[in-house]
PDB file of C-alpha atoms in Angstrom:
ATOM      1  CA  MET J  12      17.387 -19.027  21.836  1.00 95.00           C
ATOM      2  CA  LYS J  13      17.852 -22.772  21.725  1.00 96.00           C
ATOM      3  CA  GLN J  14      16.064 -23.157  25.066  1.00 96.00           C
ATOM      4  CA  TYR J  15      13.119 -21.065  23.803  1.00 97.00           C
ATOM      5  CA  MET J  16      13.005 -23.073  20.578  1.00 97.00           C
ATOM      6  CA  GLU J  17      12.883 -26.327  22.542  1.00 96.00           C
ATOM      7  CA  THR J  18      10.070 -25.097  24.797  1.00 96.00           C
ATOM      8  CA  THR J  19       7.977 -23.419  22.067  1.00 97.00           C
ATOM      9  CA  ASP J  20       6.411 -25.834  19.571  1.00 97.00           C
ATOM     10  CA  GLY J  21       6.482 -24.447  16.050  1.00 97.00           C
ATOM     11  CA  SER J  22       9.443 -22.146  16.630  1.00 97.00           C
ATOM     12  CA  TYR J  23      12.894 -22.416  15.081  1.00 97.00           C
ATOM     13  CA  ILE J  24      16.225 -20.613  14.905  1.00 97.00           C
ATOM     14  CA  GLU J  25      17.391 -19.157  11.627  1.00 94.00           C
ATOM     15  CA  ASP J  26      21.124 -18.593  11.276  1.00 93.00           C
ATOM     16  CA  LYS J  27      21.362 -15.786   8.747  1.00 84.00           C
ATOM     17  CA  GLU J  28      24.563 -14.375   7.314  1.00 78.00           C
ATOM     18  CA  THR J  29      24.384 -11.292   9.537  1.00 81.00           C
ATOM     19  CA  ALA J  30      21.953 -12.269  12.295  1.00 88.00           C
ATOM     20  CA  LEU J  31      20.639 -15.010  14.531  1.00 95.00           C
ATOM     21  CA  VAL J  32      16.839 -15.085  14.558  1.00 96.00           C
ATOM     22  CA  TRP J  33      14.323 -16.963  16.703  1.00 98.00           C
ATOM     23  CA  CYS J  34      11.122 -17.307  14.631  1.00 97.00           C
ATOM     24  CA  TYR J  35       7.768 -18.298  16.047  1.00 97.00           C
ATOM     25  CA  GLU J  36       5.254 -17.718  13.254  1.00 95.00           C
ATOM     26  CA  ASP J  37       4.123 -21.359  13.411  1.00 96.00           C
ATOM     27  CA  ALA J  38       3.814 -21.395  17.208  1.00 97.00           C
ATOM     28  CA  ASP J  39       0.685 -20.719  19.249  1.00 96.00           C
ATOM     29  CA  PRO J  40       0.271 -16.931  18.806  1.00 95.00           C
ATOM     30  CA  ASP J  41      -0.300 -16.106  22.485  1.00 96.00           C
ATOM     31  CA  PHE J  42       2.391 -18.416  23.839  1.00 97.00           C
ATOM     32  CA  GLY J  43       4.860 -17.408  21.128  1.00 96.00           C
ATOM     33  CA  SER J  44       4.280 -13.733  21.832  1.00 96.00           C
ATOM     34  CA  CYS J  45       4.784 -14.266  25.555  1.00 97.00           C
ATOM     35  CA  GLN J  46       7.963 -16.286  24.951  1.00 97.00           C
ATOM     36  CA  ALA J  47       9.253 -13.604  22.555  1.00 97.00           C
ATOM     37  CA  LYS J  48       8.858 -10.871  25.170  1.00 97.00           C
ATOM     38  CA  GLU J  49      10.644 -13.013  27.758  1.00 97.00           C
ATOM     39  CA  LEU J  50      13.451 -13.902  25.321  1.00 98.00           C
ATOM     40  CA  LEU J  51      13.855 -10.263  24.259  1.00 97.00           C
ATOM     41  CA  ASP J  52      14.162  -9.132  27.885  1.00 97.00           C
ATOM     42  CA  HIS J  53      16.634 -11.933  28.654  1.00 97.00           C
ATOM     43  CA  LEU J  54      18.819 -11.247  25.610  1.00 97.00           C
ATOM     44  CA  GLU J  55      18.835  -7.486  26.190  1.00 97.00           C
ATOM     45  CA  SER J  56      19.999  -8.152  29.731  1.00 96.00           C
ATOM     46  CA  VAL J  57      22.757 -10.702  29.025  1.00 96.00           C
ATOM     47  CA  LEU J  58      24.002  -8.945  25.881  1.00 96.00           C
ATOM     48  CA  ALA J  59      23.824  -5.376  27.226  1.00 94.00           C
ATOM     49  CA  ASN J  60      27.604  -4.886  27.057  1.00 94.00           C
ATOM     50  CA  GLU J  61      28.121  -6.623  23.723  1.00 95.00           C
ATOM     51  CA  PRO J  62      28.329  -4.841  20.335  1.00 95.00           C
ATOM     52  CA  VAL J  63      25.021  -6.298  19.151  1.00 95.00           C
ATOM     53  CA  THR J  64      21.472  -5.129  18.603  1.00 92.00           C
ATOM     54  CA  VAL J  65      18.551  -7.155  19.961  1.00 95.00           C
ATOM     55  CA  LYS J  66      15.125  -6.468  18.528  1.00 91.00           C
ATOM     56  CA  SER J  67      11.774  -8.070  17.993  1.00 92.00           C
ATOM     57  CA  GLY J  68       9.491  -7.918  15.007  1.00 88.00           C
ATOM     58  CA  GLN J  69       6.459  -9.713  13.700  1.00 88.00           C
ATOM     59  CA  ASN J  70       6.948 -13.290  14.958  1.00 94.00           C
ATOM     60  CA  PHE J  71      10.713 -13.034  15.498  1.00 95.00           C
ATOM     61  CA  VAL J  72      13.462 -11.962  17.889  1.00 97.00           C
ATOM     62  CA  GLU J  73      16.770 -11.073  16.262  1.00 94.00           C
ATOM     63  CA  VAL J  74      20.353 -10.516  17.389  1.00 96.00           C
ATOM     64  CA  LYS J  75      22.766  -8.899  14.966  1.00 91.00           C
ATOM     65  CA  PRO J  76      26.001  -6.927  15.092  1.00 92.00           C
ATOM     66  CA  GLN J  77      25.575  -3.204  15.701  1.00 91.00           C
ATOM     67  CA  GLY J  78      25.813  -1.052  12.619  1.00 84.00           C
ATOM     68  CA  VAL J  79      24.526  -3.709  10.219  1.00 82.00           C
ATOM     69  CA  SER J  80      21.319  -2.770   8.437  1.00 85.00           C
ATOM     70  CA  LYS J  81      19.554  -3.186   5.117  1.00 89.00           C
ATOM     71  CA  GLY J  82      19.952   0.550   4.592  1.00 91.00           C
ATOM     72  CA  LEU J  83      23.723   0.294   4.949  1.00 90.00           C
ATOM     73  CA  VAL J  84      23.811  -2.610   2.487  1.00 90.00           C
ATOM     74  CA  ALA J  85      21.641  -0.694  -0.018  1.00 93.00           C
ATOM     75  CA  LYS J  86      23.886   2.367   0.265  1.00 93.00           C
ATOM     76  CA  ARG J  87      27.030   0.273  -0.181  1.00 93.00           C
ATOM     77  CA  LEU J  88      25.556  -1.469  -3.237  1.00 93.00           C
ATOM     78  CA  LEU J  89      24.569   1.842  -4.849  1.00 94.00           C
ATOM     79  CA  SER J  90      27.981   3.370  -4.029  1.00 93.00           C
ATOM     80  CA  THR J  91      29.791   0.409  -5.597  1.00 94.00           C
ATOM     81  CA  MET J  92      27.658   0.730  -8.726  1.00 93.00           C
ATOM     82  CA  GLN J  93      28.415   4.471  -8.901  1.00 91.00           C
ATOM     83  CA  GLU J  94      32.176   3.832  -8.535  1.00 93.00           C
ATOM     84  CA  ARG J  95      31.938   1.474 -11.509  1.00 94.00           C
ATOM     85  CA  GLY J  96      30.053   4.045 -13.562  1.00 91.00           C
ATOM     86  CA  MET J  97      26.762   2.161 -13.408  1.00 90.00           C
ATOM     87  CA  LEU J  98      23.935   4.388 -12.159  1.00 88.00           C
ATOM     88  CA  PRO J  99      20.715   2.384 -11.973  1.00 90.00           C
ATOM     89  CA  ASP J 100      17.794   3.708 -14.002  1.00 88.00           C
ATOM     90  CA  PHE J 101      15.276   1.368 -12.330  1.00 91.00           C
ATOM     91  CA  VAL J 102      15.118   0.425  -8.647  1.00 94.00           C
ATOM     92  CA  LEU J 103      12.533  -1.863  -7.070  1.00 95.00           C
ATOM     93  CA  CYS J 104      12.812  -2.291  -3.325  1.00 95.00           C
ATOM     94  CA  ILE J 105      10.304  -4.525  -1.497  1.00 96.00           C
ATOM     95  CA  GLY J 106      10.182  -5.194   2.249  1.00 93.00           C
ATOM     96  CA  ASP J 107       7.676  -6.382   4.814  1.00 89.00           C
ATOM     97  CA  ASP J 108       8.736  -5.162   8.251  1.00 82.00           C
ATOM     98  CA  ARG J 109      10.370  -2.434  10.326  1.00 78.00           C
ATOM     99  CA  SER J 110      13.876  -3.543   9.430  1.00 78.00           C
ATOM    100  CA  ASP J 111      13.214  -2.487   5.832  1.00 90.00           C
ATOM    101  CA  GLU J 112      12.458   1.152   6.641  1.00 91.00           C
ATOM    102  CA  ASP J 113      16.099   2.303   6.618  1.00 91.00           C
ATOM    103  CA  MET J 114      16.518   0.606   3.229  1.00 94.00           C
ATOM    104  CA  PHE J 115      13.490   2.512   1.869  1.00 95.00           C
ATOM    105  CA  GLU J 116      14.934   5.749   3.214  1.00 93.00           C
ATOM    106  CA  VAL J 117      18.306   5.162   1.507  1.00 92.00           C
ATOM    107  CA  ILE J 118      16.684   4.253  -1.810  1.00 93.00           C
ATOM    108  CA  ILE J 119      14.346   7.260  -1.786  1.00 90.00           C
ATOM    109  CA  SER J 120      16.991   9.774  -0.678  1.00 89.00           C
ATOM    110  CA  SER J 121      19.511   8.436  -3.217  1.00 88.00           C
ATOM    111  CA  VAL J 122      17.380   9.794  -6.054  1.00 83.00           C
ATOM    112  CA  LEU J 123      18.294  13.291  -4.843  1.00 81.00           C
ATOM    113  CA  GLY J 124      21.979  12.440  -4.623  1.00 78.00           C
ATOM    114  CA  PRO J 125      24.572  11.018  -6.962  1.00 81.00           C
ATOM    115  CA  LEU J 126      23.868   7.305  -6.389  1.00 86.00           C
ATOM    116  CA  ILE J 127      20.849   6.867  -8.696  1.00 88.00           C
ATOM    117  CA  ASP J 128      20.212   8.435 -12.093  1.00 85.00           C
ATOM    118  CA  PRO J 129      17.920  11.447 -11.462  1.00 83.00           C
ATOM    119  CA  ARG J 130      15.569  10.176 -14.201  1.00 86.00           C
ATOM    120  CA  ALA J 131      15.414   6.698 -12.649  1.00 89.00           C
ATOM    121  CA  GLU J 132      12.166   4.926 -11.936  1.00 90.00           C
ATOM    122  CA  VAL J 133      12.284   4.158  -8.196  1.00 92.00           C
ATOM    123  CA  PHE J 134       9.702   2.025  -6.409  1.00 94.00           C
ATOM    124  CA  ALA J 135       9.873   1.411  -2.662  1.00 95.00           C
ATOM    125  CA  CYS J 136       7.103  -1.024  -1.700  1.00 96.00           C
ATOM    126  CA  THR J 137       6.049  -2.343   1.665  1.00 95.00           C
ATOM    127  CA  VAL J 138       4.000  -5.502   2.001  1.00 95.00           C
ATOM    128  CA  GLY J 139       0.769  -4.941   3.899  1.00 90.00           C
ATOM    129  CA  LYS J 140      -0.973  -1.675   4.731  1.00 88.00           C
ATOM    130  CA  LYS J 141       0.985   0.026   7.520  1.00 89.00           C
ATOM    131  CA  PRO J 142       2.819   3.283   8.102  1.00 92.00           C
ATOM    132  CA  SER J 143       5.997   3.200   6.023  1.00 94.00           C
ATOM    133  CA  LYS J 144       8.561   5.343   4.250  1.00 94.00           C
ATOM    134  CA  ALA J 145       7.745   3.284   1.168  1.00 94.00           C
ATOM    135  CA  LYS J 146       5.472   5.071  -1.277  1.00 94.00           C
ATOM    136  CA  TYR J 147       3.780   1.904  -2.557  1.00 95.00           C
ATOM    137  CA  TYR J 148       1.944  -0.992  -0.910  1.00 95.00           C
ATOM    138  CA  LEU J 149       1.577  -4.603  -1.986  1.00 96.00           C
ATOM    139  CA  ASP J 150      -0.999  -6.728  -0.177  1.00 95.00           C
ATOM    140  CA  ASP J 151       0.873 -10.035   0.051  1.00 94.00           C
ATOM    141  CA  THR J 152       3.328 -12.424  -1.595  1.00 93.00           C
ATOM    142  CA  VAL J 153       0.772 -13.264  -4.305  1.00 95.00           C
ATOM    143  CA  GLU J 154       0.748  -9.615  -5.340  1.00 96.00           C
ATOM    144  CA  ILE J 155       4.571  -9.521  -5.299  1.00 96.00           C
ATOM    145  CA  CYS J 156       4.661 -12.522  -7.657  1.00 96.00           C
ATOM    146  CA  ARG J 157       2.092 -10.873  -9.940  1.00 95.00           C
ATOM    147  CA  LEU J 158       4.214  -7.700 -10.037  1.00 95.00           C
ATOM    148  CA  MET J 159       7.387  -9.641 -10.831  1.00 95.00           C
ATOM    149  CA  GLN J 160       5.627 -11.611 -13.598  1.00 95.00           C
ATOM    150  CA  GLY J 161       4.327  -8.357 -15.076  1.00 93.00           C
ATOM    151  CA  LEU J 162       7.811  -6.827 -15.022  1.00 92.00           C
ATOM    152  CA  ALA J 163       9.276  -9.941 -16.670  1.00 91.00           C
ATOM    153  CA  SER J 164       6.590  -9.801 -19.368  1.00 90.00           C
ATOM    154  CA  VAL J 165       7.258  -6.127 -20.114  1.00 88.00           C
ATOM    155  CA  SER J 166      10.990  -6.805 -20.145  1.00 82.00           C
ATOM    156  CA  ASP J 167      10.496  -9.638 -22.683  1.00 79.00           C
ATOM    157  CA  GLN J 168       8.381  -7.329 -24.863  1.00 77.00           C
ATOM    158  CA  MET J 169      11.045  -4.600 -24.720  1.00 75.00           C
ATOM    159  CA  HIS J 170      13.767  -7.083 -25.721  1.00 71.00           C
ATOM    160  CA  SER J 171      11.632  -8.244 -28.671  1.00 75.00           C
ATOM    161  CA  VAL J 172      11.109  -4.656 -29.858  1.00 75.00           C
ATOM    162  CA  LEU J 173      14.810  -3.826 -29.528  1.00 73.00           C
ATOM    163  CA  ALA J 174      16.000  -7.032 -31.224  1.00 63.00           C
TER     164      ALA J 174
END
């Protein structure tokens, strides 16, 4: 990844808690795309016998341990809440790429199971119009901010009424 970062202007490596990601959103789109394909092929080859997953997404190539996903994290969070007797009555889940789909699936299916209050308000939202397991779409980060501000405003109003 370091070699690809050094040879692709506008790219960088992000060291996340559970993944190593080569990002090229600020690189030349054609060159970055070509480099991403080459890097993906190279990593899949050299890491074939390692317990990792190599995948590409919109402007990134990622390597992470097998079995780690946003869906698993969501399920673990909801299970921990259930064990502590705290079933959520409101869930807002927002994601913008393929890696979020398993998280949407967990959130949506949990309404049918014991992890979320059956009367809960559950909103799975994907950013950008594309096929998704999420029921709702937000156009961009501006719309996400508008949604969050609206929720904060309603929350403030509810606290005022209850106080």
